[in-house]
Amino acid sequence: MQTALDTLCPMHVVLDDTGHIVHGGPTLSKVLDEPCIGKRFLEVFELKRPRAVQSMTDLREMSGITLHLRMRDATKTSLKGVMIPVASTGQFIINLSFGISVVEAVRNYALTSSDFAATDLAIEMLYLVEAKSAALEASRTLNQRLQGAMIAAEEQAFTDTLTGLKNRRALDHVLARLSEYRSPFSLMQLDLDFFKKVNDTMGHAAGDHVLLQVARILVEETRSDDTVARAGGDEFVLIFHNTWKAEQLAEIAARLIKRLEEPIPFGSQTCRISGSIGITCTSQYDTLNLGRIFEDVDIALYASKHAGRGRYTFYTDDLRDGDVLQGIQAVS
Amino acid sequence: MHGLINRAIQCYYRDTYGRDAWIGIVRELDLAFSGFEPMLHYPDEVSHAVINEIARVLDKPREGVLEDLGTYLVSHPNVEALRRLLRFGGVTFIEFLNSLDDLPGRARLAVEDLELPDLELREHGNRSYSLTLHCDGNGFGHVMAGVLRAMADDYGALVFLEHRGSGGAIETLDITVFETDFSEGRSFELGAEAS
């Protein structure tokens, strides 16, 4: 009987009718740091649940019920158990298992396959724990890589996420292409006027709403092969491909400013902005120098601002000489 | 084929011949990515193309590449986790052999969509076995031959192993175990080192 139990339930204990341990299965003996024979069961193990059990008398009533126990030694290992009385001898058999703490127990007590009954699922459970953590690790690295790829993709994106216009990166890309192929183009730089006031007094939601309306106007007033980019905050850059007459550009700039000055409703409020524009064309230069062109369009833009905003200015060399009113067109 | 299998092929080649060698394969095959993701799926043609290209570059028969892959899976430190999972199959090499029928089920327990060929071990007495693989003749038997040779070493068993070739969708391995404790083998503790 005992050998059978040792094979079938290597974690069992046999108690006499006073609750003293008379036999321990081989695995249990391996786990306990000192021999337990002769000790009281409740001296070696603390019964956590059911809580009512304080004595052997109480324990006797617990036949067939799941017991939650803890070893009283330093390891404090948790165990599950079930007790049955053996009528013929007056003894009790309690079979124990590590339950969910099996992974730690195997590590702490250096248990091997032979410490478990052949039918015990402990080995399968250990296998699953390792298999799942390996699989999870693979998933985790995939997620990390995807996260990295997403950040990289965002950095490489050519679209301004708020307005859907091209962004600064896209702009640099377009300009690099134009300068590589020596294609003629006209450049307009637009700064919104009074935008900061909208943002400060009506909030960022109003500001974002205005930027979206501006983007819509810019797209509507240009052709699909022109480039419209939001270069930052409230700065926009428009590139008109091929050669344009100054009158045509002036007409576009005037129309843009006029539309930007139309009141923009936001909820119950109304946002009012305008725009200042600087314009230059590659046809004005003997050699194409992007740095120079941007410097010039900036000078033209500041001339517009300086002259009172809500107007456009074509770049001329005179602007550098301080004759800032030259070439400035107010839109009325 | 499952990304884990493709990833295994990639890691075998990368860990054995270097990162640049792997990038060479990627370039030559004009793959749209620089490495397989273990949790995604890829068309079978891609896996076969990679194996064939590796065989071409190494000037080795395809079967040899597959067997090396199997050996790598058990013996390389980078894939120690897999060796451990295989060792859960049994305490001795014989027990391990007898657990092979469960291998596809064990793989599915770990990764639900990982399909491995059905394996069937037959015992012919005198510690001689044959392992039948239902793998559409895709060469999985050669991978398994590498795995089993390395596992025999791992257990310290002395084993004779031969791929009997493939007939239709089936590949067969002959396995003869001469000694189960021929050498010390590698240790295996149930409880993994806390990482």
Short mmCIF file of C-alpha atoms in Angstrom, two decimals:
data_model
loop_
_atom_site.label_atom_id
_atom_site.label_comp_id
_atom_site.label_asym_id
_atom_site.label_seq_id
_atom_site.Cartn_x
_atom_site.Cartn_y
_atom_site.Cartn_z
CA MET A 1 0.00 0.00 0.00
CA GLN A 2 2.74 2.43 1.00
CA THR A 3 4.87 1.76 -2.10
CA ALA A 4 1.81 2.16 -4.28
CA LEU A 5 1.08 5.53 -2.69
CA ASP A 6 4.73 6.61 -2.99
CA THR A 7 4.54 6.03 -6.76
CA LEU A 8 1.05 7.36 -7.36
CA CYS A 9 1.25 10.31 -4.95
CA PRO A 10 4.89 11.10 -4.17
CA MET A 11 3.76 14.18 -2.25
CA HIS A 12 1.43 12.50 0.22
CA VAL A 13 1.63 12.34 4.03
CA VAL A 14 0.08 9.79 6.34
CA LEU A 15 -1.12 11.03 9.74
CA ASP A 16 -2.12 8.99 12.76
CA ASP A 17 -5.39 9.69 14.55
CA THR A 18 -3.72 12.39 16.69
CA GLY A 19 -2.47 14.29 13.62
CA HIS A 20 1.18 13.22 13.83
CA ILE A 21 3.02 12.39 10.63
CA VAL A 22 3.84 8.71 10.32
CA HIS A 23 4.99 8.68 6.69
CA GLY A 24 5.89 11.14 3.90
CA GLY A 25 6.08 10.43 0.17
CA PRO A 26 9.56 10.62 -1.45
CA THR A 27 9.10 14.03 -3.08
CA LEU A 28 7.66 15.56 0.07
CA SER A 29 10.61 14.23 2.08
CA LYS A 30 12.94 15.86 -0.46
CA VAL A 31 11.15 19.18 -0.12
CA LEU A 32 11.11 19.34 3.70
CA ASP A 33 14.47 20.38 5.09
CA GLU A 34 14.25 18.15 8.15
CA PRO A 35 12.64 14.77 8.75
CA CYS A 36 8.99 15.25 9.58
CA ILE A 37 8.15 11.84 10.97
CA GLY A 38 6.67 12.12 14.43
CA LYS A 39 5.91 15.84 14.11
CA ARG A 40 2.42 17.19 14.23
CA PHE A 41 1.12 17.93 10.72
CA LEU A 42 -0.09 21.41 11.69
CA GLU A 43 3.34 22.14 13.16
CA VAL A 44 4.99 21.61 9.76
CA PHE A 45 2.20 23.04 7.62
CA GLU A 46 0.06 26.09 8.21
CA LEU A 47 -3.51 25.71 6.99
CA LYS A 48 -4.44 28.93 5.19
CA ARG A 49 -7.90 27.95 4.04
CA PRO A 50 -10.47 26.98 5.13
CA ARG A 51 -9.63 29.45 7.88
CA ALA A 52 -11.70 27.78 10.58
CA VAL A 53 -9.28 24.87 10.91
CA GLN A 54 -7.13 25.34 14.02
CA SER A 55 -6.72 21.82 15.32
CA MET A 56 -6.69 18.22 14.25
CA THR A 57 -10.29 17.99 15.41
CA ASP A 58 -11.24 20.66 12.86
CA LEU A 59 -9.10 19.04 10.16
CA ARG A 60 -10.92 15.75 10.53
CA GLU A 61 -14.06 17.48 9.28
CA MET A 62 -12.36 18.61 6.06
CA SER A 63 -12.37 15.30 4.25
CA GLY A 64 -12.45 15.74 0.46
CA ILE A 65 -12.22 19.55 0.62
CA THR A 66 -9.47 21.50 -1.14
CA LEU A 67 -6.97 22.65 1.45
CA HIS A 68 -4.65 25.62 0.95
CA LEU A 69 -1.49 25.21 2.98
CA ARG A 70 1.86 26.84 3.50
CA MET A 71 5.06 25.32 4.75
CA ARG A 72 6.15 26.81 8.06
CA ASP A 73 9.87 26.71 7.12
CA ALA A 74 11.79 29.61 5.59
CA THR A 75 10.64 28.83 2.04
CA LYS A 76 6.97 29.46 2.90
CA THR A 77 6.10 27.32 -0.13
CA SER A 78 2.37 27.25 -0.92
CA LEU A 79 0.70 23.90 -1.39
CA LYS A 80 -2.70 22.54 -2.25
CA GLY A 81 -3.99 19.37 -0.66
CA VAL A 82 -6.85 17.04 -0.07
CA MET A 83 -7.39 14.78 2.95
CA ILE A 84 -9.17 11.46 3.24
CA PRO A 85 -9.57 9.35 6.38
CA VAL A 86 -8.64 5.67 6.18
CA ALA A 87 -11.40 3.95 8.11
CA SER A 88 -9.62 0.64 8.62
CA THR A 89 -6.55 2.09 10.36
CA GLY A 90 -7.92 5.30 11.81
CA GLN A 91 -5.21 7.18 9.87
CA PHE A 92 -5.51 10.08 7.44
CA ILE A 93 -3.89 10.50 4.07
CA ILE A 94 -3.27 14.02 2.80
CA ASN A 95 -2.09 14.34 -0.79
CA LEU A 96 -0.25 17.57 -1.56
CA SER A 97 0.65 19.43 -4.74
CA PHE A 98 2.52 22.64 -5.52
CA GLY A 99 -0.41 24.03 -7.49
CA ILE A 100 0.48 27.23 -9.27
CA SER A 101 3.80 27.59 -7.39
CA VAL A 102 5.19 24.52 -9.19
CA VAL A 103 7.59 26.62 -11.31
CA GLU A 104 9.29 28.14 -8.27
CA ALA A 105 9.21 24.86 -6.38
CA VAL A 106 10.99 23.00 -9.18
CA ARG A 107 13.67 25.66 -9.20
CA ASN A 108 14.01 25.95 -5.41
CA TYR A 109 14.13 22.22 -4.72
CA ALA A 110 15.90 21.16 -7.94
CA LEU A 111 13.10 18.70 -8.67
CA THR A 112 13.33 16.35 -11.64
CA SER A 113 10.75 14.47 -13.70
CA SER A 114 11.08 11.47 -11.41
CA ASP A 115 9.87 13.56 -8.46
CA PHE A 116 6.45 13.79 -10.05
CA ALA A 117 3.95 11.03 -10.67
CA ALA A 118 3.93 9.99 -14.32
CA THR A 119 0.34 11.20 -14.60
CA ASP A 120 1.08 14.55 -12.96
CA LEU A 121 0.74 17.45 -15.42
CA ALA A 122 3.54 19.38 -13.70
CA ILE A 123 6.06 18.66 -16.47
CA GLU A 124 3.55 19.73 -19.12
CA MET A 125 2.89 22.86 -17.12
CA LEU A 126 6.61 23.66 -16.91
CA TYR A 127 6.86 23.06 -20.65
CA LEU A 128 3.96 25.42 -21.29
CA VAL A 129 5.35 28.14 -19.06
CA GLU A 130 8.65 28.08 -20.95
CA ALA A 131 7.01 27.75 -24.36
CA LYS A 132 4.67 30.64 -23.66
CA SER A 133 7.40 32.92 -22.40
CA ALA A 134 9.49 32.13 -25.49
CA ALA A 135 6.51 32.85 -27.75
CA LEU A 136 5.69 36.00 -25.82
CA GLU A 137 9.27 37.17 -26.15
CA ALA A 138 9.05 36.69 -29.93
CA SER A 139 5.81 38.70 -29.99
CA ARG A 140 7.29 41.38 -27.82
CA THR A 141 10.32 41.86 -30.08
CA LEU A 142 7.98 41.98 -33.09
CA ASN A 143 5.96 44.71 -31.38
CA GLN A 144 9.09 46.62 -30.54
CA ARG A 145 10.29 46.41 -34.12
CA LEU A 146 6.88 47.53 -35.41
CA GLN A 147 6.92 50.41 -32.96
CA GLY A 148 10.37 51.41 -34.23
CA ALA A 149 9.23 51.09 -37.84
CA MET A 150 6.20 53.28 -37.10
CA ILE A 151 8.34 56.02 -35.59
CA ALA A 152 10.72 55.81 -38.54
CA ALA A 153 7.78 55.96 -40.96
CA GLU A 154 6.43 59.04 -39.19
CA GLU A 155 9.81 60.68 -39.39
CA GLN A 156 9.98 59.90 -43.07
CA ALA A 157 6.41 61.00 -43.73
CA PHE A 158 5.84 63.74 -46.27
CA THR A 159 2.49 64.83 -44.89
CA ASP A 160 1.66 67.37 -42.23
CA THR A 161 -0.54 65.36 -39.89
CA LEU A 162 -2.85 68.24 -38.95
CA THR A 163 -3.64 69.78 -42.33
CA GLY A 164 -2.80 66.95 -44.73
CA LEU A 165 -0.64 69.40 -46.70
CA LYS A 166 2.95 68.52 -47.54
CA ASN A 167 5.39 69.07 -44.68
CA ARG A 168 8.84 70.64 -44.47
CA ARG A 169 10.50 67.34 -45.44
CA ALA A 170 8.35 67.03 -48.53
CA LEU A 171 9.11 70.63 -49.39
CA ASP A 172 12.87 70.04 -49.20
CA HIS A 173 12.39 66.98 -51.36
CA VAL A 174 10.41 68.89 -54.03
CA LEU A 175 12.91 71.76 -54.05
CA ALA A 176 15.85 69.37 -54.35
CA ARG A 177 14.19 67.76 -57.39
CA LEU A 178 13.42 71.13 -58.98
CA SER A 179 16.95 72.35 -58.51
CA GLU A 180 18.41 69.07 -59.78
CA TYR A 181 16.41 69.31 -63.02
CA ARG A 182 16.92 73.10 -63.22
CA SER A 183 13.17 73.52 -63.61
CA PRO A 184 11.81 77.05 -63.36
CA PHE A 185 9.35 77.75 -60.54
CA SER A 186 7.85 80.54 -58.47
CA LEU A 187 7.90 80.54 -54.71
CA MET A 188 5.38 82.10 -52.37
CA GLN A 189 5.88 82.25 -48.65
CA LEU A 190 2.78 82.91 -46.61
CA ASP A 191 2.67 83.80 -42.92
CA LEU A 192 -0.72 84.03 -41.27
CA ASP A 193 -1.42 87.34 -39.57
CA PHE A 194 -3.20 87.47 -36.20
CA PHE A 195 -3.06 83.68 -35.93
CA LYS A 196 -1.27 83.85 -32.59
CA LYS A 197 -4.10 85.99 -31.27
CA VAL A 198 -6.66 83.35 -32.29
CA ASN A 199 -4.61 80.66 -30.59
CA ASP A 200 -4.09 82.69 -27.43
CA THR A 201 -7.60 84.03 -26.98
CA MET A 202 -9.74 81.22 -28.40
CA GLY A 203 -7.59 78.18 -27.69
CA HIS A 204 -5.69 75.59 -29.69
CA ALA A 205 -8.84 73.93 -30.99
CA ALA A 206 -9.78 77.20 -32.69
CA GLY A 207 -6.20 77.54 -33.95
CA ASP A 208 -6.28 74.05 -35.44
CA HIS A 209 -9.65 74.78 -37.02
CA VAL A 210 -8.23 77.92 -38.64
CA LEU A 211 -5.20 76.03 -39.95
CA LEU A 212 -7.53 73.47 -41.54
CA GLN A 213 -9.57 76.22 -43.22
CA VAL A 214 -6.37 77.88 -44.45
CA ALA A 215 -5.17 74.58 -45.87
CA ARG A 216 -8.50 74.15 -47.67
CA ILE A 217 -8.27 77.66 -49.17
CA LEU A 218 -4.68 77.11 -50.31
CA VAL A 219 -5.58 73.85 -52.00
CA GLU A 220 -8.67 75.36 -53.65
CA GLU A 221 -6.77 78.36 -54.98
CA THR A 222 -3.90 76.38 -56.48
CA ARG A 223 -3.69 73.72 -59.16
CA SER A 224 -3.09 70.11 -58.31
CA ASP A 225 0.46 70.11 -59.67
CA ASP A 226 1.48 73.07 -57.53
CA THR A 227 3.04 72.26 -54.17
CA VAL A 228 1.36 73.52 -51.01
CA ALA A 229 3.26 72.87 -47.79
CA ARG A 230 2.94 73.81 -44.16
CA ALA A 231 6.50 74.64 -43.26
CA GLY A 232 5.79 75.04 -39.57
CA GLY A 233 3.36 76.72 -37.13
CA ASP A 234 1.53 79.31 -39.23
CA GLU A 235 4.00 79.38 -42.12
CA PHE A 236 3.06 78.02 -45.51
CA VAL A 237 5.08 77.68 -48.70
CA LEU A 238 3.58 77.44 -52.18
CA ILE A 239 5.60 76.34 -55.18
CA PHE A 240 4.24 77.07 -58.64
CA HIS A 241 5.90 74.92 -61.24
CA ASN A 242 7.00 76.26 -64.63
CA THR A 243 6.99 79.90 -65.59
CA TRP A 244 4.28 82.22 -64.40
CA LYS A 245 3.71 85.83 -65.30
CA ALA A 246 4.01 88.25 -62.41
CA GLU A 247 0.41 89.38 -62.97
CA GLN A 248 -0.87 85.83 -62.59
CA LEU A 249 1.05 85.37 -59.34
CA ALA A 250 -0.17 88.73 -58.07
CA GLU A 251 -3.72 87.70 -58.85
CA ILE A 252 -3.35 84.44 -56.92
CA ALA A 253 -1.71 86.18 -53.95
CA ALA A 254 -4.44 88.82 -53.83
CA ARG A 255 -7.17 86.20 -54.00
CA LEU A 256 -5.53 84.13 -51.27
CA ILE A 257 -5.31 87.09 -48.90
CA LYS A 258 -8.87 88.06 -49.65
CA ARG A 259 -10.15 84.61 -48.81
CA LEU A 260 -7.99 84.33 -45.70
CA GLU A 261 -9.57 87.55 -44.44
CA GLU A 262 -13.07 86.13 -44.67
CA PRO A 263 -14.35 85.48 -41.14
CA ILE A 264 -13.98 81.84 -40.07
CA PRO A 265 -16.80 80.67 -37.79
CA PHE A 266 -15.75 78.45 -34.89
CA GLY A 267 -18.66 77.33 -32.75
CA SER A 268 -20.41 80.49 -31.66
CA GLN A 269 -17.27 82.56 -32.21
CA THR A 270 -15.61 84.01 -35.28
CA CYS A 271 -11.91 83.88 -36.07
CA ARG A 272 -10.37 86.65 -38.11
CA ILE A 273 -6.95 86.35 -39.65
CA SER A 274 -5.10 87.58 -42.68
CA GLY A 275 -1.92 86.69 -44.46
CA SER A 276 1.35 88.29 -45.54
CA ILE A 277 3.05 86.96 -48.63
CA GLY A 278 6.49 87.18 -50.18
CA ILE A 279 7.01 86.09 -53.80
CA THR A 280 10.01 85.35 -55.97
CA CYS A 281 10.62 83.48 -59.25
CA THR A 282 13.64 81.53 -60.47
CA SER A 283 13.47 83.50 -63.72
CA GLN A 284 14.79 86.46 -61.75
CA TYR A 285 18.14 84.74 -61.20
CA ASP A 286 21.04 83.84 -63.45
CA THR A 287 22.03 80.87 -61.32
CA LEU A 288 19.76 78.76 -59.16
CA ASN A 289 20.66 78.98 -55.49
CA LEU A 290 17.96 77.69 -53.14
CA GLY A 291 19.53 79.41 -50.13
CA ARG A 292 19.44 82.74 -51.90
CA ILE A 293 15.88 82.25 -53.15
CA PHE A 294 14.59 81.50 -49.67
CA GLU A 295 16.46 84.44 -48.24
CA ASP A 296 14.87 86.70 -50.86
CA VAL A 297 11.34 85.39 -50.43
CA ASP A 298 11.78 85.96 -46.71
CA ILE A 299 12.85 89.55 -47.28
CA ALA A 300 9.78 90.06 -49.46
CA LEU A 301 7.55 88.52 -46.79
CA TYR A 302 8.95 90.79 -44.10
CA ALA A 303 8.43 93.76 -46.32
CA SER A 304 4.74 92.79 -46.50
CA LYS A 305 4.53 92.49 -42.73
CA HIS A 306 6.42 95.70 -42.23
CA ALA A 307 4.06 97.54 -44.54
CA GLY A 308 1.10 96.60 -42.40
CA ARG A 309 0.29 92.91 -43.12
CA GLY A 310 -2.45 91.54 -45.33
CA ARG A 311 -0.46 92.20 -48.51
CA TYR A 312 2.00 90.60 -50.90
CA THR A 313 5.43 91.68 -52.07
CA PHE A 314 7.56 90.60 -55.03
CA TYR A 315 11.22 90.39 -54.20
CA THR A 316 13.43 93.02 -55.82
CA ASP A 317 17.01 93.88 -55.01
CA ASP A 318 15.74 97.31 -53.90
CA LEU A 319 14.19 95.64 -50.84
CA ARG A 320 17.72 94.88 -49.64
CA ASP A 321 18.62 98.53 -50.02
CA GLY A 322 16.00 99.45 -47.46
CA ASP A 323 13.48 100.84 -49.91
CA VAL A 324 10.93 98.54 -48.35
CA LEU A 325 7.81 100.09 -49.80
CA GLN A 326 8.88 99.27 -53.32
CA GLY A 327 6.90 96.44 -54.86
CA ILE A 328 4.48 96.02 -51.98
CA GLN A 329 0.88 95.55 -52.92
CA ALA A 330 -1.82 96.00 -50.37
CA VAL A 331 -5.00 94.07 -50.93
CA SER A 332 -8.07 96.08 -50.24
CA MET B 1 5.20 28.75 -43.84
CA HIS B 2 5.15 30.01 -40.28
CA GLY B 3 7.47 32.90 -39.51
CA LEU B 4 9.11 30.89 -36.72
CA ILE B 5 10.29 28.33 -39.27
CA ASN B 6 11.50 31.02 -41.65
CA ARG B 7 13.13 32.84 -38.78
CA ALA B 8 14.87 29.59 -37.81
CA ILE B 9 16.31 29.29 -41.31
CA GLN B 10 17.48 32.90 -41.17
CA CYS B 11 19.05 32.59 -37.70
CA TYR B 12 20.77 29.33 -38.61
CA TYR B 13 22.42 30.98 -41.60
CA ARG B 14 23.13 34.29 -39.86
CA ASP B 15 24.57 32.73 -36.69
CA THR B 16 26.69 30.27 -38.68
CA TYR B 17 27.91 32.38 -41.59
CA GLY B 18 27.46 35.95 -40.37
CA ARG B 19 25.09 38.83 -40.84
CA ASP B 20 26.58 39.94 -44.15
CA ALA B 21 26.06 36.47 -45.61
CA TRP B 22 22.37 36.67 -44.69
CA ILE B 23 22.05 40.14 -46.21
CA GLY B 24 23.61 38.63 -49.35
CA ILE B 25 20.72 36.13 -49.54
CA VAL B 26 18.17 38.91 -49.01
CA ARG B 27 19.69 40.94 -51.85
CA GLU B 28 20.06 38.02 -54.22
CA LEU B 29 16.42 36.98 -53.75
CA ASP B 30 15.29 40.62 -53.75
CA LEU B 31 13.19 40.04 -50.62
CA ALA B 32 11.06 42.99 -49.59
CA PHE B 33 12.36 42.76 -46.00
CA SER B 34 15.69 42.23 -44.30
CA GLY B 35 14.51 39.49 -41.95
CA PHE B 36 11.56 37.22 -41.19
CA GLU B 37 9.23 38.11 -38.35
CA PRO B 38 8.69 35.05 -36.14
CA MET B 39 4.97 35.66 -35.61
CA LEU B 40 3.90 36.29 -39.21
CA HIS B 41 3.27 33.90 -42.07
CA TYR B 42 5.10 33.80 -45.40
CA PRO B 43 4.39 31.99 -48.67
CA ASP B 44 6.06 28.57 -48.89
CA GLU B 45 7.87 29.61 -52.08
CA VAL B 46 9.86 32.20 -50.12
CA SER B 47 11.07 29.60 -47.62
CA HIS B 48 12.07 27.20 -50.39
CA ALA B 49 13.80 29.95 -52.34
CA VAL B 50 15.85 30.90 -49.26
CA ILE B 51 16.88 27.27 -48.63
CA ASN B 52 17.79 26.78 -52.29
CA GLU B 53 19.80 30.00 -52.36
CA ILE B 54 21.67 29.03 -49.19
CA ALA B 55 22.45 25.62 -50.74
CA ARG B 56 23.67 27.34 -53.91
CA VAL B 57 25.91 29.80 -52.03
CA LEU B 58 27.34 27.10 -49.75
CA ASP B 59 27.64 24.69 -52.66
CA LYS B 60 25.93 22.02 -50.57
CA PRO B 61 23.02 19.75 -51.34
CA ARG B 62 19.69 21.10 -50.08
CA GLU B 63 19.35 18.05 -47.81
CA GLY B 64 22.65 18.89 -46.13
CA VAL B 65 21.54 22.47 -45.47
CA LEU B 66 18.28 21.22 -43.92
CA GLU B 67 20.11 18.78 -41.69
CA ASP B 68 22.55 21.49 -40.55
CA LEU B 69 19.54 23.63 -39.75
CA GLY B 70 18.18 20.84 -37.54
CA THR B 71 21.51 20.47 -35.75
CA TYR B 72 21.69 24.23 -35.22
CA LEU B 73 18.21 24.31 -33.66
CA VAL B 74 19.32 22.01 -30.85
CA SER B 75 22.96 22.90 -30.36
CA HIS B 76 23.35 26.66 -30.83
CA PRO B 77 23.30 28.77 -27.66
CA ASN B 78 21.07 31.39 -29.35
CA VAL B 79 18.23 28.87 -29.54
CA GLU B 80 18.72 27.26 -26.13
CA ALA B 81 15.02 27.82 -25.37
CA LEU B 82 14.08 25.35 -28.12
CA ARG B 83 16.49 22.70 -26.84
CA ARG B 84 14.93 23.02 -23.42
CA LEU B 85 11.42 22.66 -24.80
CA LEU B 86 12.47 19.50 -26.63
CA ARG B 87 14.09 18.08 -23.50
CA PHE B 88 10.72 18.29 -21.73
CA GLY B 89 9.77 15.40 -24.02
CA GLY B 90 11.44 12.81 -21.82
CA VAL B 91 14.06 11.96 -19.25
CA THR B 92 15.93 9.58 -21.58
CA PHE B 93 16.51 9.61 -25.32
CA ILE B 94 14.16 6.63 -25.70
CA GLU B 95 11.44 8.49 -23.81
CA PHE B 96 12.14 11.51 -25.98
CA LEU B 97 11.72 9.40 -29.14
CA ASN B 98 8.42 8.13 -27.79
CA SER B 99 7.26 11.69 -27.22
CA LEU B 100 7.80 12.68 -30.87
CA ASP B 101 4.21 11.76 -31.81
CA ASP B 102 3.14 14.58 -29.48
CA LEU B 103 5.54 17.11 -30.98
CA PRO B 104 3.04 18.86 -33.29
CA GLY B 105 0.59 19.09 -30.39
CA ARG B 106 3.25 20.50 -28.11
CA ALA B 107 4.21 23.03 -30.77
CA ARG B 108 0.56 24.10 -31.09
CA LEU B 109 0.32 24.50 -27.31
CA ALA B 110 3.17 26.99 -27.49
CA VAL B 111 2.17 28.80 -30.69
CA GLU B 112 -1.39 28.16 -31.76
CA ASP B 113 -0.89 28.56 -35.51
CA LEU B 114 2.40 26.69 -35.78
CA GLU B 115 1.75 23.62 -37.92
CA LEU B 116 4.36 20.86 -37.83
CA PRO B 117 4.09 17.69 -39.92
CA ASP B 118 2.48 14.68 -38.25
CA LEU B 119 5.13 12.34 -36.84
CA GLU B 120 4.71 8.66 -36.23
CA LEU B 121 7.28 6.53 -34.40
CA ARG B 122 7.32 2.78 -34.96
CA GLU B 123 9.31 0.43 -32.79
CA HIS B 124 10.83 -2.58 -34.56
CA GLY B 125 12.40 -4.18 -31.50
CA ASN B 126 16.04 -4.25 -30.56
CA ARG B 127 15.95 -0.49 -30.02
CA SER B 128 15.44 0.09 -33.67
CA TYR B 129 12.80 2.60 -34.73
CA SER B 130 11.44 4.30 -37.79
CA LEU B 131 9.97 7.76 -37.81
CA THR B 132 7.42 8.60 -40.49
CA LEU B 133 6.90 12.26 -41.34
CA HIS B 134 3.79 13.37 -43.23
CA CYS B 135 5.37 16.47 -44.68
CA ASP B 136 4.53 16.59 -48.42
CA GLY B 137 8.12 15.65 -49.15
CA ASN B 138 9.27 19.18 -48.37
CA GLY B 139 12.50 18.03 -46.76
CA PHE B 140 11.34 18.34 -43.16
CA GLY B 141 12.70 14.83 -42.60
CA HIS B 142 16.22 16.13 -43.12
CA VAL B 143 15.68 18.88 -40.55
CA MET B 144 14.36 16.24 -38.17
CA ALA B 145 17.43 14.07 -38.84
CA GLY B 146 19.65 16.98 -37.73
CA VAL B 147 17.45 17.61 -34.69
CA LEU B 148 17.52 13.93 -33.64
CA ARG B 149 21.30 13.60 -34.08
CA ALA B 150 21.87 16.67 -31.94
CA MET B 151 19.30 15.55 -29.37
CA ALA B 152 21.02 12.14 -29.12
CA ASP B 153 24.25 14.00 -28.29
CA ASP B 154 22.34 16.14 -25.84
CA TYR B 155 21.08 13.06 -23.99
CA GLY B 156 24.45 11.35 -24.35
CA ALA B 157 23.01 8.52 -26.46
CA LEU B 158 24.85 6.68 -29.23
CA VAL B 159 22.55 6.51 -32.21
CA PHE B 160 22.64 5.52 -35.86
CA LEU B 161 20.31 7.54 -38.00
CA GLU B 162 19.48 7.43 -41.68
CA HIS B 163 17.09 9.32 -43.92
CA ARG B 164 15.45 6.65 -46.07
CA GLY B 165 14.29 9.15 -48.63
CA SER B 166 10.81 10.28 -49.44
CA GLY B 167 7.93 8.45 -51.03
CA GLY B 168 5.19 10.82 -52.12
CA ALA B 169 4.08 12.92 -49.19
CA ILE B 170 6.02 10.83 -46.68
CA GLU B 171 9.61 10.89 -45.49
CA THR B 172 11.06 8.18 -43.29
CA LEU B 173 13.96 8.13 -40.84
CA ASP B 174 15.57 4.95 -39.51
CA ILE B 175 16.86 5.25 -35.97
CA THR B 176 18.90 2.69 -34.08
CA VAL B 177 19.85 3.38 -30.48
CA PHE B 178 23.06 1.53 -29.51
CA GLU B 179 23.59 3.02 -26.09
CA THR B 180 21.47 5.44 -24.07
CA ASP B 181 24.26 6.59 -21.77
CA PHE B 182 27.22 6.54 -24.11
CA SER B 183 28.43 9.94 -22.95
CA GLU B 184 27.47 12.37 -20.27
CA GLY B 185 25.40 14.56 -22.57
CA ARG B 186 24.27 18.01 -21.53
CA SER B 187 22.56 18.70 -18.27
CA PHE B 188 18.91 19.58 -18.12
CA GLU B 189 17.23 20.98 -15.05
CA LEU B 190 13.47 21.23 -15.07
CA GLY B 191 13.55 24.66 -13.50
CA ALA B 192 14.96 27.17 -15.97
CA GLU B 193 17.43 29.75 -14.70
CA ALA B 194 15.48 32.81 -13.74
CA SER B 195 16.28 35.28 -16.48
#
